[in-house]
Amino acid sequence: MIVYLNGEFLPLTEAKISVLDRGFIFGDGVYEVVPAYGRKLFRLQEHLQRLDNSLQGIKLPNPLRHSQWTEALETLVTHNSSEDQSIYLQVTRGPAKREHNFPAQIYPTVFAMSEPLIPPPRSNGVKAITCPDNRWQRCDIKAVTLLANVLLRQQAVDTGAVEAILIRDGYIMEGAASNVFVVYNGIAITPPKSQFILPGITRDLVLEVMQAAHLPCREGNISVTQLHTATEIWLTSSTREILPVTTLDSQIVGKGEPGPLWSQVWQLYQDYKQQLRNHQ
Ligand code: PDD
């Protein structure tokens, strides 16, 4: 496996960073996960824009221009053999003496790797649980500091579920590593963007393809009561695409099978990916 580290392409086993890297010591860094379908990077501009926002959120200048990112990531894709790949990239505040405040001189660490992406098969429905959202107040920053998300996801997995849907002040925010849609009164609703959720690229695309197809959707606050009486619940992310939740907190959602609106949106999403693969 070939990875990218600070301007070089090298085998994974040769990619080394300092144990004093602030990413390791403090979780002081941000990341992106960018799918590539048919070796074409999916919504790259949107991912790079979100990376800029995350870097701005942690007051770290972007070490690369967008054109440099594009070249580095496109080269990484050509170095790896799968047609569909999942690119993980990370920027940290780099190595420095351990002190909380920013070092005077910053040498950011820029790392990217690729894994084969096996798109999830058409789902028959998954289980999710609800959990109080105990994360910080800047969930719009895609920070590598993911301990709360890791613990919440594990709590879900320990009960046989695939995701924890997070509740703050009686309202749904997002999943531990996904955004949430709820079908209520026939309309697909997803929470509005705020500092409490990550602005998901998949979420935005779902809204976009639904609007283009004149399917009912909107942004809006979703209470726990609405969640528990929803006819459909979906989770969206770059790696899981659009997953229908058919069991929530041990109760059946809707008819206990993926809903009709989900089927339509899932197909639109597959068509969108296929267009990208076919595009020269
Ligand atoms: N996570 N919310 C959170 C907290 C996430 O971690 C993610 C994705 C999303 C969905 O964002 P997108 O549609 O851009 O993938 C929402 C990635 C996949 C991860 O951490 O692996």
PDB file of C-alpha atoms and ligand atoms in Angstrom:
ATOM      1  CA  MET A   1       0.000   0.000   0.000  1.00  0.00           C
ATOM      2  CA  ILE A   2       1.395   3.397  -1.033  1.00  0.00           C
ATOM      3  CA  VAL A   3       0.651   6.394   1.202  1.00  0.00           C
ATOM      4  CA  TYR A   4       1.349  10.117   1.035  1.00  0.00           C
ATOM      5  CA  LEU A   5       3.356  11.768   3.816  1.00  0.00           C
ATOM      6  CA  ASN A   6       4.605  15.379   3.714  1.00  0.00           C
ATOM      7  CA  GLY A   7       5.063  15.541  -0.057  1.00  0.00           C
ATOM      8  CA  GLU A   8       6.322  11.981  -0.596  1.00  0.00           C
ATOM      9  CA  PHE A   9       4.686   8.779  -1.814  1.00  0.00           C
ATOM     10  CA  LEU A  10       6.011   5.747   0.061  1.00  0.00           C
ATOM     11  CA  PRO A  11       5.062   2.261   1.216  1.00  0.00           C
ATOM     12  CA  LEU A  12       2.944   2.284   4.382  1.00  0.00           C
ATOM     13  CA  THR A  13       5.710   0.541   6.375  1.00  0.00           C
ATOM     14  CA  GLU A  14       8.155   3.355   5.540  1.00  0.00           C
ATOM     15  CA  ALA A  15       5.801   6.209   6.514  1.00  0.00           C
ATOM     16  CA  LYS A  16       6.962   7.423   9.930  1.00  0.00           C
ATOM     17  CA  ILE A  17       6.106  10.427  12.108  1.00  0.00           C
ATOM     18  CA  SER A  18       7.438  11.687  15.432  1.00  0.00           C
ATOM     19  CA  VAL A  19       5.855  10.405  18.665  1.00  0.00           C
ATOM     20  CA  LEU A  20       5.783  14.086  19.662  1.00  0.00           C
ATOM     21  CA  ASP A  21       3.372  14.866  16.824  1.00  0.00           C
ATOM     22  CA  ARG A  22       0.552  16.937  18.307  1.00  0.00           C
ATOM     23  CA  GLY A  23      -1.899  14.715  16.442  1.00  0.00           C
ATOM     24  CA  PHE A  24      -0.665  11.809  18.606  1.00  0.00           C
ATOM     25  CA  ILE A  25      -0.176  13.776  21.837  1.00  0.00           C
ATOM     26  CA  PHE A  26      -3.264  16.046  21.797  1.00  0.00           C
ATOM     27  CA  GLY A  27      -5.441  14.845  18.908  1.00  0.00           C
ATOM     28  CA  ASP A  28      -4.576  18.270  17.493  1.00  0.00           C
ATOM     29  CA  GLY A  29      -5.547  17.802  13.862  1.00  0.00           C
ATOM     30  CA  VAL A  30      -8.357  17.426  11.349  1.00  0.00           C
ATOM     31  CA  TYR A  31      -9.229  14.898   8.655  1.00  0.00           C
ATOM     32  CA  GLU A  32     -11.399  14.031   5.678  1.00  0.00           C
ATOM     33  CA  VAL A  33     -12.678  10.793   4.154  1.00  0.00           C
ATOM     34  CA  VAL A  34     -13.099  11.111   0.389  1.00  0.00           C
ATOM     35  CA  PRO A  35     -14.455   8.238  -1.698  1.00  0.00           C
ATOM     36  CA  ALA A  36     -13.197   7.629  -5.247  1.00  0.00           C
ATOM     37  CA  TYR A  37     -15.467   5.771  -7.670  1.00  0.00           C
ATOM     38  CA  GLY A  38     -13.892   4.426 -10.854  1.00  0.00           C
ATOM     39  CA  ARG A  39     -10.721   6.208  -9.565  1.00  0.00           C
ATOM     40  CA  LYS A  40     -12.483   9.577  -9.660  1.00  0.00           C
ATOM     41  CA  LEU A  41     -12.552  11.550  -6.436  1.00  0.00           C
ATOM     42  CA  PHE A  42     -16.113  12.089  -5.288  1.00  0.00           C
ATOM     43  CA  ARG A  43     -17.127  15.704  -4.553  1.00  0.00           C
ATOM     44  CA  LEU A  44     -13.487  16.705  -3.995  1.00  0.00           C
ATOM     45  CA  GLN A  45     -14.158  20.465  -4.015  1.00  0.00           C
ATOM     46  CA  GLU A  46     -16.755  20.051  -1.261  1.00  0.00           C
ATOM     47  CA  HIS A  47     -14.341  17.934   0.807  1.00  0.00           C
ATOM     48  CA  LEU A  48     -11.522  20.478   0.356  1.00  0.00           C
ATOM     49  CA  GLN A  49     -13.851  23.303   1.331  1.00  0.00           C
ATOM     50  CA  ARG A  50     -14.841  21.433   4.490  1.00  0.00           C
ATOM     51  CA  LEU A  51     -11.148  20.776   5.197  1.00  0.00           C
ATOM     52  CA  ASP A  52     -10.530  24.537   4.958  1.00  0.00           C
ATOM     53  CA  ASN A  53     -13.377  25.144   7.413  1.00  0.00           C
ATOM     54  CA  SER A  54     -12.004  22.548   9.858  1.00  0.00           C
ATOM     55  CA  LEU A  55      -8.473  23.991   9.616  1.00  0.00           C
ATOM     56  CA  GLN A  56      -9.842  27.473  10.162  1.00  0.00           C
ATOM     57  CA  GLY A  57     -11.720  26.108  13.202  1.00  0.00           C
ATOM     58  CA  ILE A  58      -8.437  24.929  14.749  1.00  0.00           C
ATOM     59  CA  LYS A  59      -6.467  27.988  13.537  1.00  0.00           C
ATOM     60  CA  LEU A  60      -4.059  25.996  11.384  1.00  0.00           C
ATOM     61  CA  PRO A  61      -3.251  27.390   7.911  1.00  0.00           C
ATOM     62  CA  ASN A  62      -3.804  24.845   5.131  1.00  0.00           C
ATOM     63  CA  PRO A  63      -0.306  23.588   4.232  1.00  0.00           C
ATOM     64  CA  LEU A  64      -1.415  22.854   0.644  1.00  0.00           C
ATOM     65  CA  ARG A  65      -3.358  24.806  -1.959  1.00  0.00           C
ATOM     66  CA  HIS A  66      -6.429  23.095  -3.444  1.00  0.00           C
ATOM     67  CA  SER A  67      -4.505  22.416  -6.678  1.00  0.00           C
ATOM     68  CA  GLN A  68      -1.748  20.706  -4.646  1.00  0.00           C
ATOM     69  CA  TRP A  69      -4.276  18.626  -2.735  1.00  0.00           C
ATOM     70  CA  THR A  70      -5.930  17.597  -5.983  1.00  0.00           C
ATOM     71  CA  GLU A  71      -2.616  16.545  -7.510  1.00  0.00           C
ATOM     72  CA  ALA A  72      -1.502  14.659  -4.385  1.00  0.00           C
ATOM     73  CA  LEU A  73      -4.793  12.794  -3.985  1.00  0.00           C
ATOM     74  CA  GLU A  74      -5.141  11.978  -7.689  1.00  0.00           C
ATOM     75  CA  THR A  75      -1.585  10.585  -7.660  1.00  0.00           C
ATOM     76  CA  LEU A  76      -2.374   8.549  -4.531  1.00  0.00           C
ATOM     77  CA  VAL A  77      -5.391   7.045  -6.308  1.00  0.00           C
ATOM     78  CA  THR A  78      -3.240   6.001  -9.289  1.00  0.00           C
ATOM     79  CA  HIS A  79      -0.716   4.344  -6.922  1.00  0.00           C
ATOM     80  CA  ASN A  80      -3.410   2.077  -5.483  1.00  0.00           C
ATOM     81  CA  SER A  81      -5.030  -0.730  -7.428  1.00  0.00           C
ATOM     82  CA  SER A  82      -8.773  -0.680  -6.600  1.00  0.00           C
ATOM     83  CA  GLU A  83     -11.246   1.029  -8.902  1.00  0.00           C
ATOM     84  CA  ASP A  84     -13.253   2.262  -5.907  1.00  0.00           C
ATOM     85  CA  GLN A  85     -11.193   3.642  -3.023  1.00  0.00           C
ATOM     86  CA  SER A  86     -11.683   5.414   0.266  1.00  0.00           C
ATOM     87  CA  ILE A  87      -9.101   8.162   0.787  1.00  0.00           C
ATOM     88  CA  TYR A  88      -8.323   9.191   4.346  1.00  0.00           C
ATOM     89  CA  LEU A  89      -6.365  12.414   4.772  1.00  0.00           C
ATOM     90  CA  GLN A  90      -5.187  14.103   7.934  1.00  0.00           C
ATOM     91  CA  VAL A  91      -3.428  17.355   8.815  1.00  0.00           C
ATOM     92  CA  THR A  92      -1.998  17.824  12.298  1.00  0.00           C
ATOM     93  CA  ARG A  93      -0.162  20.671  14.012  1.00  0.00           C
ATOM     94  CA  GLY A  94       2.953  18.521  13.719  1.00  0.00           C
ATOM     95  CA  PRO A  95       5.786  17.652  16.139  1.00  0.00           C
ATOM     96  CA  ALA A  96       6.663  20.000  19.012  1.00  0.00           C
ATOM     97  CA  LYS A  97       7.636  19.963  22.690  1.00  0.00           C
ATOM     98  CA  ARG A  98       4.548  18.949  24.682  1.00  0.00           C
ATOM     99  CA  GLU A  99       2.837  22.173  25.659  1.00  0.00           C
ATOM    100  CA  HIS A 100      -0.861  22.895  25.194  1.00  0.00           C
ATOM    101  CA  ASN A 101      -0.440  26.277  23.520  1.00  0.00           C
ATOM    102  CA  PHE A 102       0.538  26.376  19.856  1.00  0.00           C
ATOM    103  CA  PRO A 103       4.308  26.124  19.166  1.00  0.00           C
ATOM    104  CA  ALA A 104       5.995  29.273  17.799  1.00  0.00           C
ATOM    105  CA  GLN A 105       7.153  27.381  14.705  1.00  0.00           C
ATOM    106  CA  ILE A 106       4.665  24.974  13.173  1.00  0.00           C
ATOM    107  CA  TYR A 107       5.634  22.088  10.871  1.00  0.00           C
ATOM    108  CA  PRO A 108       2.282  20.499  10.059  1.00  0.00           C
ATOM    109  CA  THR A 109       2.086  16.806   9.270  1.00  0.00           C
ATOM    110  CA  VAL A 110       0.157  15.991   6.104  1.00  0.00           C
ATOM    111  CA  PHE A 111      -0.801  12.357   5.625  1.00  0.00           C
ATOM    112  CA  ALA A 112      -3.121  10.527   3.225  1.00  0.00           C
ATOM    113  CA  MET A 113      -3.810   6.848   2.598  1.00  0.00           C
ATOM    114  CA  SER A 114      -6.147   4.845   0.419  1.00  0.00           C
ATOM    115  CA  GLU A 115      -8.110   1.682   1.120  1.00  0.00           C
ATOM    116  CA  PRO A 116     -10.209  -0.384  -1.275  1.00  0.00           C
ATOM    117  CA  LEU A 117     -13.805   0.818  -0.972  1.00  0.00           C
ATOM    118  CA  ILE A 118     -16.360  -1.936  -1.036  1.00  0.00           C
ATOM    119  CA  PRO A 119     -19.668  -0.095  -1.464  1.00  0.00           C
ATOM    120  CA  PRO A 120     -22.196  -1.473   1.012  1.00  0.00           C
ATOM    121  CA  PRO A 121     -24.710  -3.843  -0.598  1.00  0.00           C
ATOM    122  CA  ARG A 122     -28.378  -2.791  -0.739  1.00  0.00           C
ATOM    123  CA  SER A 123     -29.317  -2.999   2.936  1.00  0.00           C
ATOM    124  CA  ASN A 124     -32.257  -4.888   4.425  1.00  0.00           C
ATOM    125  CA  GLY A 125     -32.180  -2.540   7.387  1.00  0.00           C
ATOM    126  CA  VAL A 126     -29.939  -1.996  10.403  1.00  0.00           C
ATOM    127  CA  LYS A 127     -30.294  -1.385  14.142  1.00  0.00           C
ATOM    128  CA  ALA A 128     -29.483   1.899  15.866  1.00  0.00           C
ATOM    129  CA  ILE A 129     -29.738   3.165  19.425  1.00  0.00           C
ATOM    130  CA  THR A 130     -30.181   6.673  20.827  1.00  0.00           C
ATOM    131  CA  CYS A 131     -27.583   8.126  23.226  1.00  0.00           C
ATOM    132  CA  PRO A 132     -27.140  11.494  24.923  1.00  0.00           C
ATOM    133  CA  ASP A 133     -24.717  13.562  22.863  1.00  0.00           C
ATOM    134  CA  ASN A 134     -21.791  14.040  25.237  1.00  0.00           C
ATOM    135  CA  ARG A 135     -19.386  15.527  22.663  1.00  0.00           C
ATOM    136  CA  TRP A 136     -18.038  19.086  22.651  1.00  0.00           C
ATOM    137  CA  GLN A 137     -19.664  22.159  21.075  1.00  0.00           C
ATOM    138  CA  ARG A 138     -17.648  22.249  17.819  1.00  0.00           C
ATOM    139  CA  CYS A 139     -18.830  19.085  16.095  1.00  0.00           C
ATOM    140  CA  ASP A 140     -18.723  21.019  12.785  1.00  0.00           C
ATOM    141  CA  ILE A 141     -14.913  20.651  12.908  1.00  0.00           C
ATOM    142  CA  LYS A 142     -13.862  17.268  11.512  1.00  0.00           C
ATOM    143  CA  ALA A 143     -11.286  16.803  14.263  1.00  0.00           C
ATOM    144  CA  VAL A 144      -9.221  13.636  14.720  1.00  0.00           C
ATOM    145  CA  THR A 145     -10.046  13.932  18.427  1.00  0.00           C
ATOM    146  CA  LEU A 146     -12.797  11.303  18.225  1.00  0.00           C
ATOM    147  CA  LEU A 147     -12.801   9.638  21.656  1.00  0.00           C
ATOM    148  CA  ALA A 148     -16.446  10.514  22.404  1.00  0.00           C
ATOM    149  CA  ASN A 149     -17.519   9.272  18.958  1.00  0.00           C
ATOM    150  CA  VAL A 150     -15.500   6.070  19.419  1.00  0.00           C
ATOM    151  CA  LEU A 151     -17.124   5.342  22.802  1.00  0.00           C
ATOM    152  CA  LEU A 152     -20.623   6.116  21.482  1.00  0.00           C
ATOM    153  CA  ARG A 153     -20.161   3.887  18.432  1.00  0.00           C
ATOM    154  CA  GLN A 154     -18.837   1.074  20.643  1.00  0.00           C
ATOM    155  CA  GLN A 155     -21.855   1.445  22.929  1.00  0.00           C
ATOM    156  CA  ALA A 156     -24.057   0.878  19.867  1.00  0.00           C
ATOM    157  CA  VAL A 157     -22.024  -2.111  18.658  1.00  0.00           C
ATOM    158  CA  ASP A 158     -22.091  -3.679  22.155  1.00  0.00           C
ATOM    159  CA  THR A 159     -25.903  -3.795  21.953  1.00  0.00           C
ATOM    160  CA  GLY A 160     -25.880  -5.309  18.449  1.00  0.00           C
ATOM    161  CA  ALA A 161     -26.600  -1.976  16.711  1.00  0.00           C
ATOM    162  CA  VAL A 162     -24.519  -0.295  13.988  1.00  0.00           C
ATOM    163  CA  GLU A 163     -24.847   3.324  15.073  1.00  0.00           C
ATOM    164  CA  ALA A 164     -25.662   5.635  17.979  1.00  0.00           C
ATOM    165  CA  ILE A 165     -28.036   8.495  17.140  1.00  0.00           C
ATOM    166  CA  LEU A 166     -27.081  11.421  19.357  1.00  0.00           C
ATOM    167  CA  ILE A 167     -29.593  13.544  21.260  1.00  0.00           C
ATOM    168  CA  ARG A 168     -28.918  17.030  22.619  1.00  0.00           C
ATOM    169  CA  ASP A 169     -31.601  18.933  24.577  1.00  0.00           C
ATOM    170  CA  GLY A 170     -34.334  16.619  23.273  1.00  0.00           C
ATOM    171  CA  TYR A 171     -33.341  16.988  19.604  1.00  0.00           C
ATOM    172  CA  ILE A 172     -31.512  14.709  17.197  1.00  0.00           C
ATOM    173  CA  MET A 173     -28.082  15.887  16.095  1.00  0.00           C
ATOM    174  CA  GLU A 174     -26.389  13.147  14.035  1.00  0.00           C
ATOM    175  CA  GLY A 175     -24.875   9.670  14.365  1.00  0.00           C
ATOM    176  CA  ALA A 176     -21.488   8.913  15.967  1.00  0.00           C
ATOM    177  CA  ALA A 177     -20.034   8.890  12.415  1.00  0.00           C
ATOM    178  CA  SER A 178     -22.995   9.700  10.157  1.00  0.00           C
ATOM    179  CA  ASN A 179     -25.791  12.188   9.538  1.00  0.00           C
ATOM    180  CA  VAL A 180     -29.441  11.325  10.147  1.00  0.00           C
ATOM    181  CA  PHE A 181     -32.593  11.693   8.049  1.00  0.00           C
ATOM    182  CA  VAL A 182     -36.075  10.962   9.374  1.00  0.00           C
ATOM    183  CA  VAL A 183     -39.214  10.519   7.271  1.00  0.00           C
ATOM    184  CA  TYR A 184     -42.065  12.156   9.115  1.00  0.00           C
ATOM    185  CA  ASN A 185     -45.471  12.920   7.546  1.00  0.00           C
ATOM    186  CA  GLY A 186     -44.032  11.722   4.229  1.00  0.00           C
ATOM    187  CA  ILE A 187     -41.185  14.265   4.210  1.00  0.00           C
ATOM    188  CA  ALA A 188     -37.491  13.449   4.666  1.00  0.00           C
ATOM    189  CA  ILE A 189     -36.084  15.805   7.309  1.00  0.00           C
ATOM    190  CA  THR A 190     -32.464  16.259   8.390  1.00  0.00           C
ATOM    191  CA  PRO A 191     -31.211  18.573  11.159  1.00  0.00           C
ATOM    192  CA  PRO A 192     -29.976  21.990   9.972  1.00  0.00           C
ATOM    193  CA  LYS A 193     -26.240  22.679   9.916  1.00  0.00           C
ATOM    194  CA  SER A 194     -24.896  24.054  13.185  1.00  0.00           C
ATOM    195  CA  GLN A 195     -21.850  23.785  15.397  1.00  0.00           C
ATOM    196  CA  PHE A 196     -23.379  20.586  16.817  1.00  0.00           C
ATOM    197  CA  ILE A 197     -23.169  18.498  13.655  1.00  0.00           C
ATOM    198  CA  LEU A 198     -20.674  17.722  10.923  1.00  0.00           C
ATOM    199  CA  PRO A 199     -21.908  19.115   7.598  1.00  0.00           C
ATOM    200  CA  GLY A 200     -21.880  15.773   5.787  1.00  0.00           C
ATOM    201  CA  ILE A 201     -21.061  15.667   2.089  1.00  0.00           C
ATOM    202  CA  THR A 202     -23.411  12.695   1.668  1.00  0.00           C
ATOM    203  CA  ARG A 203     -26.179  14.561   3.526  1.00  0.00           C
ATOM    204  CA  ASP A 204     -25.863  17.497   1.131  1.00  0.00           C
ATOM    205  CA  LEU A 205     -25.900  15.194  -1.872  1.00  0.00           C
ATOM    206  CA  VAL A 206     -29.006  13.387  -0.625  1.00  0.00           C
ATOM    207  CA  LEU A 207     -30.810  16.733  -0.317  1.00  0.00           C
ATOM    208  CA  GLU A 208     -29.540  17.733  -3.762  1.00  0.00           C
ATOM    209  CA  VAL A 209     -30.628  14.568  -5.604  1.00  0.00           C
ATOM    210  CA  MET A 210     -33.994  14.563  -3.791  1.00  0.00           C
ATOM    211  CA  GLN A 211     -34.667  18.181  -4.743  1.00  0.00           C
ATOM    212  CA  ALA A 212     -33.677  17.505  -8.366  1.00  0.00           C
ATOM    213  CA  ALA A 213     -36.103  14.549  -8.437  1.00  0.00           C
ATOM    214  CA  HIS A 214     -38.872  16.609  -6.723  1.00  0.00           C
ATOM    215  CA  LEU A 215     -38.952  14.265  -3.745  1.00  0.00           C
ATOM    216  CA  PRO A 216     -40.163  15.797  -0.453  1.00  0.00           C
ATOM    217  CA  CYS A 217     -37.272  16.837   1.802  1.00  0.00           C
ATOM    218  CA  ARG A 218     -36.221  19.697   4.047  1.00  0.00           C
ATOM    219  CA  GLU A 219     -33.894  20.727   6.848  1.00  0.00           C
ATOM    220  CA  GLY A 220     -35.521  20.987  10.264  1.00  0.00           C
ATOM    221  CA  ASN A 221     -35.183  20.188  13.938  1.00  0.00           C
ATOM    222  CA  ILE A 222     -36.279  16.669  14.868  1.00  0.00           C
ATOM    223  CA  SER A 223     -37.448  15.932  18.391  1.00  0.00           C
ATOM    224  CA  VAL A 224     -36.961  12.553  20.063  1.00  0.00           C
ATOM    225  CA  THR A 225     -40.732  12.017  19.860  1.00  0.00           C
ATOM    226  CA  GLN A 226     -40.661  12.585  16.103  1.00  0.00           C
ATOM    227  CA  LEU A 227     -37.739  10.188  15.818  1.00  0.00           C
ATOM    228  CA  HIS A 228     -39.659   7.478  17.637  1.00  0.00           C
ATOM    229  CA  THR A 229     -42.774   7.931  15.463  1.00  0.00           C
ATOM    230  CA  ALA A 230     -40.891   8.289  12.153  1.00  0.00           C
ATOM    231  CA  THR A 231     -41.852   5.941   9.312  1.00  0.00           C
ATOM    232  CA  GLU A 232     -38.264   5.833   8.036  1.00  0.00           C
ATOM    233  CA  ILE A 233     -34.841   6.677   9.503  1.00  0.00           C
ATOM    234  CA  TRP A 234     -31.668   6.816   7.383  1.00  0.00           C
ATOM    235  CA  LEU A 235     -27.989   7.216   8.240  1.00  0.00           C
ATOM    236  CA  THR A 236     -25.699   8.838   5.671  1.00  0.00           C
ATOM    237  CA  SER A 237     -21.912   8.879   5.326  1.00  0.00           C
ATOM    238  CA  SER A 238     -19.228   8.609   2.663  1.00  0.00           C
ATOM    239  CA  THR A 239     -18.456   5.009   3.563  1.00  0.00           C
ATOM    240  CA  ARG A 240     -21.942   3.748   4.485  1.00  0.00           C
ATOM    241  CA  GLU A 241     -23.816   5.746   1.839  1.00  0.00           C
ATOM    242  CA  ILE A 242     -27.514   5.698   2.856  1.00  0.00           C
ATOM    243  CA  LEU A 243     -28.451   3.065   5.420  1.00  0.00           C
ATOM    244  CA  PRO A 244     -32.071   2.432   6.429  1.00  0.00           C
ATOM    245  CA  VAL A 245     -32.594   1.971  10.172  1.00  0.00           C
ATOM    246  CA  THR A 246     -35.370  -0.556  10.771  1.00  0.00           C
ATOM    247  CA  THR A 247     -34.919  -1.044  14.522  1.00  0.00           C
ATOM    248  CA  LEU A 248     -34.396   1.840  16.934  1.00  0.00           C
ATOM    249  CA  ASP A 249     -33.868   1.172  20.655  1.00  0.00           C
ATOM    250  CA  SER A 250     -35.321  -2.353  20.154  1.00  0.00           C
ATOM    251  CA  GLN A 251     -38.491  -0.963  18.543  1.00  0.00           C
ATOM    252  CA  ILE A 252     -39.454  -1.478  14.917  1.00  0.00           C
ATOM    253  CA  VAL A 253     -39.281   1.586  12.662  1.00  0.00           C
ATOM    254  CA  GLY A 254     -42.236   1.933  10.248  1.00  0.00           C
ATOM    255  CA  LYS A 255     -43.005  -1.485   8.772  1.00  0.00           C
ATOM    256  CA  GLY A 256     -39.671  -2.916   9.930  1.00  0.00           C
ATOM    257  CA  GLU A 257     -38.204  -2.860   6.437  1.00  0.00           C
ATOM    258  CA  PRO A 258     -36.428  -0.242   4.302  1.00  0.00           C
ATOM    259  CA  GLY A 259     -39.043   2.338   3.334  1.00  0.00           C
ATOM    260  CA  PRO A 260     -40.275   3.425  -0.121  1.00  0.00           C
ATOM    261  CA  LEU A 261     -38.620   6.855  -0.003  1.00  0.00           C
ATOM    262  CA  TRP A 262     -35.310   5.268   0.980  1.00  0.00           C
ATOM    263  CA  SER A 263     -35.507   2.906  -2.040  1.00  0.00           C
ATOM    264  CA  GLN A 264     -35.905   5.855  -4.405  1.00  0.00           C
ATOM    265  CA  VAL A 265     -33.121   7.912  -2.849  1.00  0.00           C
ATOM    266  CA  TRP A 266     -30.797   4.907  -2.655  1.00  0.00           C
ATOM    267  CA  GLN A 267     -31.279   4.342  -6.412  1.00  0.00           C
ATOM    268  CA  LEU A 268     -30.637   8.033  -7.191  1.00  0.00           C
ATOM    269  CA  TYR A 269     -27.425   7.831  -5.197  1.00  0.00           C
ATOM    270  CA  GLN A 270     -26.296   4.687  -7.070  1.00  0.00           C
ATOM    271  CA  ASP A 271     -27.033   6.432 -10.392  1.00  0.00           C
ATOM    272  CA  TYR A 272     -25.001   9.447  -9.301  1.00  0.00           C
ATOM    273  CA  LYS A 273     -21.990   7.252  -8.471  1.00  0.00           C
ATOM    274  CA  GLN A 274     -22.319   5.374 -11.757  1.00  0.00           C
ATOM    275  CA  GLN A 275     -22.339   8.640 -13.708  1.00  0.00           C
ATOM    276  CA  LEU A 276     -19.079   9.596 -11.997  1.00  0.00           C
ATOM    277  CA  ARG A 277     -17.523   6.211 -12.908  1.00  0.00           C
ATOM    278  CA  ASN A 278     -18.616   6.605 -16.564  1.00  0.00           C
ATOM    279  CA  HIS A 279     -17.497  10.230 -16.853  1.00  0.00           C
ATOM    280  CA  GLN A 280     -14.263  10.608 -18.858  1.00  0.00           C
TER     281      GLN A 280
HETATM  282  N1  PDD B   1     -17.332  10.218   9.121  1.00  0.00           N
HETATM  283  N2  PDD B   1     -21.056  13.039  11.128  1.00  0.00           N
HETATM  284  C1  PDD B   1     -19.934  12.536  11.669  1.00  0.00           C
HETATM  285  C2  PDD B   1     -19.685  12.743  13.125  1.00  0.00           C
HETATM  286  C3  PDD B   1     -19.033  11.825  10.855  1.00  0.00           C
HETATM  287  O1  PDD B   1     -17.902  11.339  11.401  1.00  0.00           O
HETATM  288  C4  PDD B   1     -19.332  11.620   9.483  1.00  0.00           C
HETATM  289  C5  PDD B   1     -18.423  10.862   8.556  1.00  0.00           C
HETATM  290  C6  PDD B   1     -20.519  12.170   8.961  1.00  0.00           C
HETATM  291  C7  PDD B   1     -20.898  12.033   7.509  1.00  0.00           C
HETATM  292  O2  PDD B   1     -20.104  12.875   6.699  1.00  0.00           O
HETATM  293  P1  PDD B   1     -19.812  12.515   5.168  1.00  0.00           P
HETATM  294  O3  PDD B   1     -21.121  12.292   4.501  1.00  0.00           O
HETATM  295  O4  PDD B   1     -19.088  13.691   4.663  1.00  0.00           O
HETATM  296  O5  PDD B   1     -18.974  11.260   5.151  1.00  0.00           O
HETATM  297  C8  PDD B   1     -21.353  12.887   9.819  1.00  0.00           C
HETATM  298  C9  PDD B   1     -16.341   9.542   8.308  1.00  0.00           C
HETATM  299  C10 PDD B   1     -16.873   8.712   7.202  1.00  0.00           C
HETATM  300  C11 PDD B   1     -15.375   8.815   9.231  1.00  0.00           C
HETATM  301  O6  PDD B   1     -15.083   9.370  10.281  1.00  0.00           O
HETATM  302  O7  PDD B   1     -14.888   7.732   8.885  1.00  0.00           O
END
